[in-house]
Amino acid sequence: MNVERIALDGVWDFQIDPSDGTDVAQMSEWRSATVPLPWQAQFEDLRYYDGVAWYRRRFEAAALEGRAAILHFGAASYFATVWVNGAQVGEHEGGYIPFEFDVTSQMQPGTNEIVVRIVLATDDHSRFPEYPFSEVPHGKQSWYGSIGGLWQSVWMELRPALHISALQLAPTVADGTIAIAATLTGALPASAALKATVYGPDGVAVADASLNGDGKGSAQVSNAQLWSPDAPNLYSVAVELSENGAVTHTVTDNCGFRTFEARDGRIYLNGEPVYLRGVLDQGYYAETIYTPPSIEVLEDQIHKLKALGFNCLRIHIKVEDPAYYDVADRLGMLVWTEIPNHALLTDASSARAKATLRSIIERDGNHASIFAWTLINENWGTDLPRNPEHRKWLADFYFEAKALDPTRLIVDNSACCNNIHVVGDLDDFHMYRAIPDHALEWDAWVADFATRADWAWASDYTQYRRADLPLIVSEFGNWGLPDTATILEQGKEAWWMENGHDWGDGIVYPHGVETRFEACGLSKLFASYADFARDSQELNANPRWYHSV
């Protein structure tokens, strides 16, 4: 099998370009940057930089000898233009989804050079008319700061000229089959064949199948073991491409036998009711912001969550690194994931949202852990209560999503406050009450929500509100108050404490919290800010307070 992988993570040349230039030759001064990692995570002077930046990397490669050179990017935020050895090989828009280019004709034996121009746009339409910030999927970058650059891994694979470029797996619990669809880069010649081998959770081969010329077929697994958080049984499917009897390319991926349903007021996993005990995961990391620091960090997170009794992670308006879902599959954690939101619904932002969903289903559809997709979070990027066209857009989007992936639950709008559902598989709502301070209001709201109150659903779409949809409080909790002295960096506030001032009148703005403590007169009630923070934490954490309200 003549396949070679060239890892391109590590140190790259890097420089910003405030002139928005388009020619790398004008760049005379370079510094070193780590890939994968957003530039905001590694350069203090670029914490708030939006605009154009350049990456450059040289690497060694042998002669291709008839192989294809495929350059792969896990994700680059936001718009990337790529050159190899001075020739432009392609462009890609979208900060969360993978892309790759066939660079065979640009490669040369010995030293090769990759140059990447990244545009991280602001909402200045005169400067970035094609993809202004408000019309692209950005998630909570509007709260916590923009993310720019090569924040997921980069590599090159030298593959046979005819090779497998994608592999989709669709297990069916009812009959133990796995539908297999392998995409080839060209037509399958008469001298070639595609074969799939299925390996069970113990690594032993349990089934095989021959695929047709279109790369499709199915394998039958006897007594298939189901996947669940308590028993995360995974099956590995290896598809081999052979020519004249010799294997030339193999692609392997995992899947799991499981079913998800929403009926009778409950969620069913493999036909059994499952009660979600979930955590909202923003997908931000202390030192690396968007990029998972390591597999070990992801594993440690899930081990601790499971030890605490949780079985679900809602990855919030972010498409995570594939490693995140791999770990959830292996360790047994349900994942509810969603499209990063835009801020303004236009034809362009609609097209980007739908393209993002298609891409993440294509990339992540094999993951057993993912049970739900969210299309819109909290009405962000739409005006569902007042705009009937937006309601129709979301209803249409739901049916498109359901057609793309009928195996998972689709949430139209994960609703809160004064916004609503249109059509979806879960009747969920967000309600924040500072328990125990507002325990009575919380109890009253829950009782009202349990009646399937009219305020949770659009009045002109009630025909889509099934009476047996599960009722879920998908966000709730207490506000947290840290002791700022314990999170100082070199004796100063961390840089990220300057984020959040432009949202909700600054309610998530950490900077200057001790000054506000004084200004509000709280220093007359507490000996120090540290005492205030400690008492606040104890109030929200101690169960005895719930019984004293």
Coordinates of C-alpha atoms in Angstrom, one line a residue:
M1 CA 0.0 0.0 0.0
N2 CA 1.7 3.1 -1.3
V3 CA 0.4 5.8 1.1
E4 CA 2.6 8.3 3.0
R5 CA 1.4 10.9 5.5
I6 CA 3.4 14.1 6.0
A7 CA 2.5 15.9 9.3
L8 CA 2.6 19.6 8.9
D9 CA 1.7 20.6 12.4
G10 CA 4.4 22.5 14.4
V11 CA 6.2 25.8 13.7
W12 CA 5.2 27.9 10.7
D13 CA 6.3 31.3 9.6
F14 CA 3.6 33.8 10.4
Q15 CA 2.8 37.5 9.9
I16 CA -0.2 39.8 9.9
D17 CA -1.0 42.1 7.0
P18 CA -3.0 45.2 8.0
S19 CA -2.8 46.4 4.4
D20 CA -5.0 43.4 3.4
G21 CA -2.4 42.5 0.8
T22 CA -2.7 39.7 -1.7
D23 CA 0.9 39.1 -2.5
V24 CA 3.1 37.2 -0.1
A25 CA 6.2 38.7 -1.7
Q26 CA 5.4 42.0 0.1
M27 CA 5.9 40.3 3.4
S28 CA 9.4 40.9 4.7
E29 CA 9.2 40.2 8.4
W30 CA 8.1 36.9 9.8
R31 CA 7.7 35.4 13.2
S32 CA 7.1 31.9 14.4
A33 CA 3.6 30.5 15.1
T34 CA 2.4 27.2 16.2
V35 CA -0.1 25.2 14.2
P36 CA -2.7 24.2 15.2
L37 CA -3.5 27.1 17.4
P38 CA -5.4 30.4 16.8
W39 CA -3.1 33.4 16.6
Q40 CA -5.0 35.0 19.5
A41 CA -3.8 32.2 21.8
Q42 CA -0.1 32.8 21.1
F43 CA 0.5 36.5 20.5
E44 CA -0.3 39.1 23.1
D45 CA -0.3 41.9 20.5
L46 CA -2.8 40.0 18.4
R47 CA -5.5 39.2 21.0
Y48 CA -7.9 41.5 19.2
Y49 CA -6.6 41.4 15.7
D50 CA -9.1 40.8 12.9
G51 CA -8.0 41.0 9.3
V52 CA -5.4 39.4 7.0
A53 CA -2.6 37.1 8.1
W54 CA -0.1 34.9 6.3
Y55 CA 1.3 31.5 7.1
R56 CA 4.3 29.8 5.4
R57 CA 5.8 26.4 5.8
R58 CA 8.6 24.5 4.0
F59 CA 8.8 20.7 4.1
E60 CA 10.6 17.8 2.4
A61 CA 8.9 15.3 0.1
A62 CA 10.2 12.5 -2.1
A63 CA 9.2 12.0 -5.7
L64 CA 5.6 11.2 -6.1
E65 CA 6.1 8.2 -8.4
G66 CA 2.6 8.2 -9.7
R67 CA 0.9 9.1 -6.4
A68 CA -1.5 12.0 -5.7
A69 CA -0.5 14.7 -3.2
I70 CA -3.5 15.7 -1.1
L71 CA -3.1 18.8 1.2
H72 CA -5.6 18.7 4.1
F73 CA -6.7 21.4 6.5
G74 CA -8.8 20.5 9.6
A75 CA -10.2 24.0 9.8
A76 CA -9.0 27.5 9.1
S77 CA -10.8 30.6 10.3
Y78 CA -12.2 32.2 8.2
F79 CA -11.3 32.5 4.5
A80 CA -8.2 30.7 3.2
T81 CA -6.3 31.0 0.0
V82 CA -3.5 28.4 -0.5
W83 CA -0.4 28.3 -2.7
V84 CA 2.1 25.4 -3.1
N85 CA 5.4 26.3 -4.6
G86 CA 4.1 29.6 -5.8
A87 CA 1.0 28.3 -7.6
Q88 CA -2.5 29.0 -6.2
V89 CA -4.2 25.7 -5.6
G90 CA -7.5 26.8 -4.2
E91 CA -9.7 28.8 -1.8
H92 CA -12.0 27.8 1.0
E93 CA -14.6 29.7 3.1
G94 CA -15.8 28.5 6.5
G95 CA -14.0 28.5 9.8
Y96 CA -15.1 25.2 11.2
I97 CA -15.1 22.6 8.4
P98 CA -12.3 20.7 6.7
F99 CA -11.0 21.2 3.2
E100 CA -8.3 19.7 1.0
F101 CA -6.7 20.3 -2.4
D102 CA -5.1 17.9 -4.9
V103 CA -1.6 19.5 -5.3
T104 CA 0.0 16.8 -7.3
S105 CA 0.9 19.0 -10.2
Q106 CA 2.5 21.6 -7.9
M107 CA 4.7 19.2 -5.9
Q108 CA 8.5 18.7 -6.6
P109 CA 11.1 16.3 -5.1
G110 CA 13.0 17.8 -2.2
T111 CA 11.9 21.1 -0.6
N112 CA 8.3 22.4 -1.1
E113 CA 6.6 25.5 0.3
I114 CA 3.1 26.1 1.4
V115 CA 1.7 29.6 1.8
V116 CA -1.7 30.3 3.3
R117 CA -3.5 33.7 3.3
I118 CA -6.2 33.9 6.0
V119 CA -8.9 36.5 6.2
L120 CA -10.7 36.9 9.6
A121 CA -13.3 39.5 8.7
T122 CA -14.8 42.2 10.8
D123 CA -18.3 43.5 10.1
D124 CA -16.9 46.4 8.0
H125 CA -18.8 45.8 4.8
S126 CA -16.6 48.2 2.8
R127 CA -13.5 46.2 3.7
F128 CA -15.1 42.7 3.7
P129 CA -18.1 42.8 1.5
E130 CA -18.1 39.1 0.6
Y131 CA -18.2 37.7 4.1
P132 CA -18.8 40.3 6.9
F133 CA -18.7 38.9 10.4
S134 CA -22.5 39.2 11.0
E135 CA -23.3 37.0 8.0
V136 CA -20.9 34.1 8.7
P137 CA -21.1 31.3 11.3
H138 CA -19.1 32.6 14.2
G139 CA -20.7 31.3 17.4
K140 CA -19.6 33.0 20.6
Q141 CA -16.7 34.8 19.0
S142 CA -18.9 37.8 19.4
W143 CA -18.7 37.3 23.2
Y144 CA -15.3 35.8 23.9
G145 CA -13.2 37.2 21.1
S146 CA -12.5 36.3 17.5
I147 CA -10.6 33.2 16.5
G148 CA -8.3 33.4 13.5
G149 CA -5.8 31.1 11.7
L150 CA -5.0 27.5 11.4
W151 CA -6.7 26.2 14.5
Q152 CA -6.9 22.6 13.5
S153 CA -4.3 20.2 12.2
V154 CA -2.7 20.4 8.7
W155 CA -1.2 17.4 6.9
M156 CA -0.4 16.0 3.4
E157 CA -1.1 12.5 2.2
L158 CA 0.6 10.9 -0.8
R159 CA -2.0 8.5 -2.0
P160 CA -2.5 6.4 -5.1
A161 CA -3.8 8.4 -8.0
L162 CA -7.2 6.5 -7.6
H163 CA -8.1 6.6 -4.0
I164 CA -10.9 6.8 -1.4
S165 CA -11.7 10.3 -0.5
A166 CA -14.6 9.8 2.0
L167 CA -16.3 7.0 3.9
Q168 CA -19.9 7.1 5.2
L169 CA -21.3 4.4 7.5
A170 CA -24.9 3.8 8.5
P171 CA -25.5 1.0 11.0
T172 CA -29.1 -0.3 11.3
V173 CA -29.9 -1.9 14.7
A174 CA -33.0 -3.8 13.4
D175 CA -31.1 -6.1 11.1
G176 CA -27.4 -5.6 12.1
T177 CA -26.3 -4.2 8.8
I178 CA -23.9 -1.4 8.1
A179 CA -24.5 0.5 4.9
I180 CA -21.2 1.5 3.4
A181 CA -20.6 4.3 0.9
A182 CA -17.0 4.9 -0.2
T183 CA -16.3 7.9 -2.5
L184 CA -13.6 7.4 -5.0
T185 CA -11.6 10.1 -6.9
G186 CA -12.4 8.5 -10.2
A187 CA -14.3 5.6 -11.8
L188 CA -13.5 2.1 -10.6
P189 CA -11.7 0.3 -13.4
A190 CA -12.4 -3.4 -14.3
S191 CA -9.0 -4.4 -12.8
A192 CA -9.9 -2.8 -9.4
A193 CA -12.1 -3.9 -6.5
L194 CA -13.5 -2.5 -3.2
K195 CA -13.8 -4.7 -0.1
A196 CA -15.0 -3.8 3.4
T197 CA -14.1 -5.6 6.6
V198 CA -15.9 -5.0 9.8
Y199 CA -14.1 -5.4 13.1
G200 CA -16.0 -5.8 16.4
P201 CA -15.4 -4.0 19.7
D202 CA -12.7 -6.6 20.5
G203 CA -10.9 -5.9 17.3
V204 CA -11.8 -9.3 15.7
A205 CA -13.2 -9.3 12.1
V206 CA -16.9 -10.1 12.2
A207 CA -18.1 -9.4 8.7
D208 CA -17.0 -8.4 5.2
A209 CA -18.6 -7.2 2.0
S210 CA -17.7 -6.4 -1.6
L211 CA -18.7 -2.9 -2.7
N212 CA -20.0 -2.1 -6.2
G213 CA -18.5 0.2 -8.7
D214 CA -20.2 3.2 -7.1
G215 CA -18.5 2.3 -3.8
K216 CA -21.7 1.2 -2.1
G217 CA -22.6 -2.0 -0.3
S218 CA -23.5 -3.4 3.1
A219 CA -22.1 -5.8 5.7
Q220 CA -24.1 -8.0 8.0
V221 CA -23.1 -8.2 11.6
S222 CA -24.5 -11.1 13.7
N223 CA -25.6 -10.3 17.3
A224 CA -24.4 -6.7 17.0
Q225 CA -23.5 -5.1 20.3
L226 CA -25.3 -1.8 20.9
W227 CA -23.5 1.5 21.7
S228 CA -24.5 3.5 24.8
P229 CA -22.7 5.6 27.4
D230 CA -22.6 2.5 29.7
A231 CA -21.3 0.3 26.9
P232 CA -19.6 2.3 24.2
N233 CA -19.2 -0.6 21.7
L234 CA -17.7 0.6 18.5
Y235 CA -17.3 -1.2 15.2
S236 CA -14.4 -0.4 12.9
V237 CA -14.9 -0.6 9.1
A238 CA -11.9 -0.8 6.9
V239 CA -12.5 -0.3 3.1
E240 CA -9.7 -1.6 0.9
L241 CA -9.1 -0.5 -2.7
S242 CA -7.1 -3.0 -4.7
E243 CA -5.9 -3.0 -8.3
N244 CA -4.9 -6.3 -10.0
G245 CA -5.2 -8.0 -6.6
A246 CA -2.8 -5.7 -4.7
V247 CA -4.2 -3.4 -2.0
T248 CA -3.4 0.2 -2.9
H249 CA -5.4 2.3 -0.4
T250 CA -7.3 1.6 2.8
V251 CA -9.6 4.0 4.8
T252 CA -10.9 3.1 8.2
D253 CA -13.5 4.7 10.4
N254 CA -15.7 3.7 13.4
C255 CA -19.4 3.6 14.0
G256 CA -21.9 2.2 16.5
F257 CA -25.2 0.5 16.5
R258 CA -27.7 2.7 18.3
T259 CA -31.1 4.4 17.8
F260 CA -32.4 7.7 19.0
E261 CA -36.1 8.6 19.3
A262 CA -38.2 11.3 20.8
R263 CA -41.7 10.0 21.7
D264 CA -44.0 9.6 24.7
G265 CA -42.5 12.6 26.3
R266 CA -39.0 11.0 26.6
I267 CA -35.8 10.4 24.6
Y268 CA -35.2 6.8 23.8
L269 CA -31.7 5.3 23.3
N270 CA -31.9 1.9 21.8
G271 CA -35.5 1.6 22.7
E272 CA -35.0 2.4 26.3
P273 CA -35.7 5.8 27.9
V274 CA -32.6 7.8 28.8
Y275 CA -32.7 10.8 31.1
L276 CA -30.2 13.5 30.0
R277 CA -27.9 14.8 32.7
G278 CA -26.0 17.3 30.6
V279 CA -23.4 20.0 30.7
L280 CA -23.2 23.0 28.3
D281 CA -19.7 22.9 26.9
Q282 CA -18.5 26.1 25.3
G283 CA -15.5 24.4 23.8
Y284 CA -13.0 26.9 25.1
Y285 CA -9.7 25.9 26.6
A286 CA -7.5 27.8 29.1
E287 CA -4.3 28.2 27.1
T288 CA -5.4 27.3 23.5
I289 CA -8.9 28.9 23.3
Y290 CA -10.5 26.9 20.5
T291 CA -7.9 24.1 19.9
P292 CA -8.1 21.1 22.2
P293 CA -4.8 21.0 24.1
S294 CA -4.4 17.2 23.8
I295 CA -6.3 13.9 23.6
E296 CA -5.5 13.4 27.3
V297 CA -7.3 16.7 28.3
L298 CA -10.4 15.6 26.4
E299 CA -10.3 12.1 28.0
D300 CA -9.9 13.6 31.4
Q301 CA -12.8 15.9 30.9
I302 CA -15.2 13.0 30.0
H303 CA -13.9 10.7 32.8
K304 CA -14.6 13.4 35.4
L305 CA -18.0 14.2 34.0
K306 CA -19.0 10.5 34.0
A307 CA -17.7 10.2 37.6
L308 CA -20.0 13.1 38.5
G309 CA -23.0 11.3 37.0
F310 CA -23.3 13.2 33.7
N311 CA -24.0 11.5 30.4
C312 CA -24.4 14.3 27.9
L313 CA -22.3 17.2 26.5
R314 CA -24.0 20.0 24.5
I315 CA -21.1 21.5 22.5
H316 CA -22.4 25.0 22.2
I317 CA -22.5 26.7 18.8
K318 CA -19.1 25.3 17.8
V319 CA -18.0 22.5 15.5
E320 CA -15.4 20.8 17.6
D321 CA -12.1 19.2 16.5
P322 CA -12.8 15.6 15.3
A323 CA -10.8 14.3 18.3
Y324 CA -13.5 15.6 20.6
Y325 CA -16.1 13.3 19.1
D326 CA -13.7 10.4 18.8
V327 CA -13.1 10.5 22.6
A328 CA -16.9 10.8 23.2
D329 CA -17.4 7.7 21.1
R330 CA -14.8 5.7 22.9
L331 CA -15.6 6.6 26.4
G332 CA -19.3 6.8 26.1
M333 CA -20.7 10.3 26.3
L334 CA -23.8 11.6 24.4
V335 CA -23.1 14.7 22.4
W336 CA -25.6 17.3 21.3
T337 CA -23.9 19.6 18.8
E338 CA -25.0 22.6 16.8
I339 CA -24.1 25.1 14.0
P340 CA -22.2 28.2 15.0
N341 CA -24.7 31.1 14.8
H342 CA -24.6 34.0 12.4
A343 CA -26.0 37.4 13.6
L344 CA -28.0 38.5 10.5
L345 CA -30.2 36.3 8.4
T346 CA -29.5 37.0 4.7
D347 CA -29.4 34.8 1.6
A348 CA -25.7 34.5 2.1
S349 CA -25.8 33.6 5.8
S350 CA -28.6 31.1 5.1
A351 CA -26.5 29.4 2.4
R352 CA -23.5 29.3 4.8
A353 CA -25.5 27.8 7.7
K354 CA -26.9 25.0 5.4
A355 CA -23.4 24.4 3.9
T356 CA -22.0 24.1 7.4
L357 CA -24.6 21.5 8.4
R358 CA -24.0 19.5 5.3
S359 CA -20.3 19.5 5.9
I360 CA -20.4 18.5 9.6
I361 CA -22.9 15.7 8.8
E362 CA -20.4 14.5 6.1
R363 CA -17.4 14.8 8.5
D364 CA -19.1 13.7 11.7
G365 CA -22.0 11.6 10.7
N366 CA -20.3 8.3 11.6
H367 CA -19.9 9.2 15.2
A368 CA -22.1 7.1 17.5
S369 CA -22.0 9.7 20.3
I370 CA -23.8 12.5 18.4
F371 CA -27.5 12.3 18.9
A372 CA -28.8 15.8 18.0
W373 CA -28.1 18.8 15.8
T374 CA -29.2 22.3 16.7
L375 CA -29.9 24.7 13.8
I376 CA -30.4 28.0 15.7
N377 CA -29.6 28.8 19.3
E378 CA -31.8 31.3 21.2
N379 CA -33.0 33.0 18.1
W380 CA -29.5 34.4 17.4
G381 CA -29.4 35.4 13.7
T382 CA -33.2 35.3 13.3
D383 CA -36.2 37.2 14.6
L384 CA -38.6 34.3 15.0
P385 CA -41.3 36.0 17.2
R386 CA -41.9 38.9 14.8
N387 CA -40.8 37.8 11.3
P388 CA -42.9 35.1 9.6
E389 CA -40.3 34.8 6.8
H390 CA -37.7 33.8 9.4
R391 CA -40.1 31.2 10.9
K392 CA -40.7 29.8 7.4
W393 CA -37.0 29.7 6.7
L394 CA -36.3 27.8 9.9
A395 CA -39.2 25.3 9.3
D396 CA -37.9 24.6 5.8
F397 CA -34.3 24.2 7.2
Y398 CA -35.6 21.7 9.8
F399 CA -37.1 19.5 7.0
E400 CA -33.9 19.8 5.0
A401 CA -31.9 18.8 8.0
K402 CA -34.2 15.9 8.7
A403 CA -33.8 14.6 5.2
L404 CA -30.0 14.9 5.4
D405 CA -29.9 13.0 8.7
P406 CA -33.1 11.1 9.7
T407 CA -31.2 9.1 12.3
R408 CA -30.7 12.0 14.8
L409 CA -32.9 14.5 16.6
I410 CA -33.1 18.0 15.0
V411 CA -33.6 21.0 17.2
D412 CA -34.9 24.0 15.2
N413 CA -34.3 26.8 17.7
S414 CA -33.0 26.0 21.2
A415 CA -35.3 28.6 22.7
C416 CA -35.2 31.0 25.6
C417 CA -36.7 34.2 26.9
N418 CA -39.2 35.6 24.4
N419 CA -38.4 33.4 21.5
I420 CA -40.0 30.2 20.3
H421 CA -40.0 26.9 18.5
V422 CA -41.3 26.4 15.0
V423 CA -40.8 22.7 14.2
G424 CA -38.4 20.3 15.9
D425 CA -37.9 17.0 17.6
L426 CA -37.4 18.4 21.2
D427 CA -39.4 20.9 23.1
D428 CA -36.5 22.5 24.9
F429 CA -36.1 25.8 26.6
H430 CA -33.4 27.8 28.5
M431 CA -34.2 29.3 31.9
Y432 CA -31.6 30.9 34.2
R433 CA -32.5 31.4 37.8
A434 CA -29.9 32.1 40.5
I435 CA -30.9 29.2 42.7
P436 CA -31.6 29.4 45.6
D437 CA -32.3 33.2 45.3
H438 CA -35.1 32.6 42.9
A439 CA -36.1 29.1 43.8
L440 CA -39.8 30.0 44.0
E441 CA -39.8 31.6 40.6
W442 CA -37.9 28.5 39.3
D443 CA -40.5 26.1 40.6
A444 CA -43.4 28.2 39.2
W445 CA -41.7 28.4 35.8
V446 CA -41.1 24.6 35.7
A447 CA -44.7 23.9 36.6
D448 CA -45.9 26.2 33.8
F449 CA -43.5 24.7 31.2
A450 CA -44.6 21.2 32.1
T451 CA -48.1 22.1 30.9
R452 CA -46.7 22.7 27.4
A453 CA -47.4 26.3 27.7
D454 CA -48.3 28.2 24.6
W455 CA -45.5 30.7 24.9
A456 CA -42.9 28.1 23.9
W457 CA -44.2 27.6 20.4
A458 CA -45.0 29.8 17.4
S459 CA -48.8 30.2 17.2
D460 CA -48.8 29.7 13.4
Y461 CA -46.8 26.5 13.6
T462 CA -48.6 24.6 16.4
Q463 CA -49.5 21.9 14.0
Y464 CA -45.9 20.7 14.2
R465 CA -45.9 20.7 18.0
R466 CA -46.4 17.0 18.9
A467 CA -48.0 16.4 22.2
D468 CA -45.5 13.8 23.1
L469 CA -42.3 15.7 22.4
P470 CA -39.8 15.5 25.3
L471 CA -39.7 18.6 27.5
I472 CA -36.1 19.6 28.2
V473 CA -34.6 22.4 30.2
S474 CA -31.5 22.6 28.0
E475 CA -29.8 25.5 29.8
F476 CA -30.2 26.5 33.4
G477 CA -27.9 27.3 36.3
N478 CA -26.4 29.9 38.5
W479 CA -24.1 32.8 37.8
G480 CA -20.5 32.1 38.9
L481 CA -18.3 34.6 40.7
P482 CA -14.6 33.8 40.8
D483 CA -12.0 35.2 43.2
T484 CA -10.1 37.2 40.7
A485 CA -6.9 37.1 42.7
T486 CA -6.6 33.4 42.0
I487 CA -6.8 33.8 38.2
L488 CA -4.3 36.6 37.7
E489 CA -1.6 36.2 35.1
Q490 CA 1.8 37.7 36.1
G491 CA 0.0 39.8 38.7
K492 CA -2.5 41.2 36.2
E493 CA -6.0 40.4 34.9
A494 CA -6.0 37.8 32.2
W495 CA -6.3 39.3 28.7
W496 CA -9.6 37.5 28.1
M497 CA -11.2 39.5 30.9
E498 CA -11.5 42.4 28.5
N499 CA -14.0 40.5 26.3
G500 CA -17.8 40.7 26.6
H501 CA -18.3 44.4 27.1
D502 CA -20.5 44.7 24.0
W503 CA -23.1 42.1 25.0
G504 CA -26.0 42.5 27.4
D505 CA -24.9 45.8 28.8
G506 CA -21.6 44.2 30.0
I507 CA -23.1 41.5 32.2
V508 CA -20.4 39.0 31.0
Y509 CA -17.6 41.6 31.2
P510 CA -15.1 40.4 33.8
H511 CA -12.7 43.4 33.6
G512 CA -12.9 45.7 36.6
V513 CA -15.2 43.5 38.7
E514 CA -13.5 44.6 42.0
T515 CA -14.1 48.2 41.1
R516 CA -17.8 47.5 40.6
F517 CA -17.8 45.6 43.9
E518 CA -16.8 48.9 45.6
A519 CA -19.1 51.0 43.4
C520 CA -22.2 49.0 44.3
G521 CA -21.5 49.4 48.0
L522 CA -20.9 45.7 48.6
S523 CA -17.7 46.5 50.5
K524 CA -19.9 47.7 53.3
L525 CA -21.4 44.2 53.6
F526 CA -18.4 42.1 53.0
A527 CA -14.9 42.4 54.5
S528 CA -13.3 42.0 51.0
Y529 CA -14.1 41.0 47.5
A530 CA -12.5 37.6 48.2
D531 CA -15.0 37.0 51.0
F532 CA -17.9 38.1 48.7
A533 CA -16.8 35.6 46.0
R534 CA -16.4 32.8 48.6
D535 CA -19.8 33.4 50.1
S536 CA -21.4 33.6 46.7
Q537 CA -19.9 30.3 45.7
E538 CA -21.0 28.6 48.9
L539 CA -24.5 30.0 48.5
N540 CA -24.9 28.6 45.1
A541 CA -23.2 25.2 45.9
N542 CA -24.7 24.3 49.3
P543 CA -27.8 22.2 49.0
R544 CA -29.1 23.2 52.4
W545 CA -30.0 26.6 51.0
Y546 CA -32.6 25.0 48.7
H547 CA -34.6 24.0 51.7
S548 CA -34.5 27.4 53.5
V549 CA -36.1 29.5 50.8

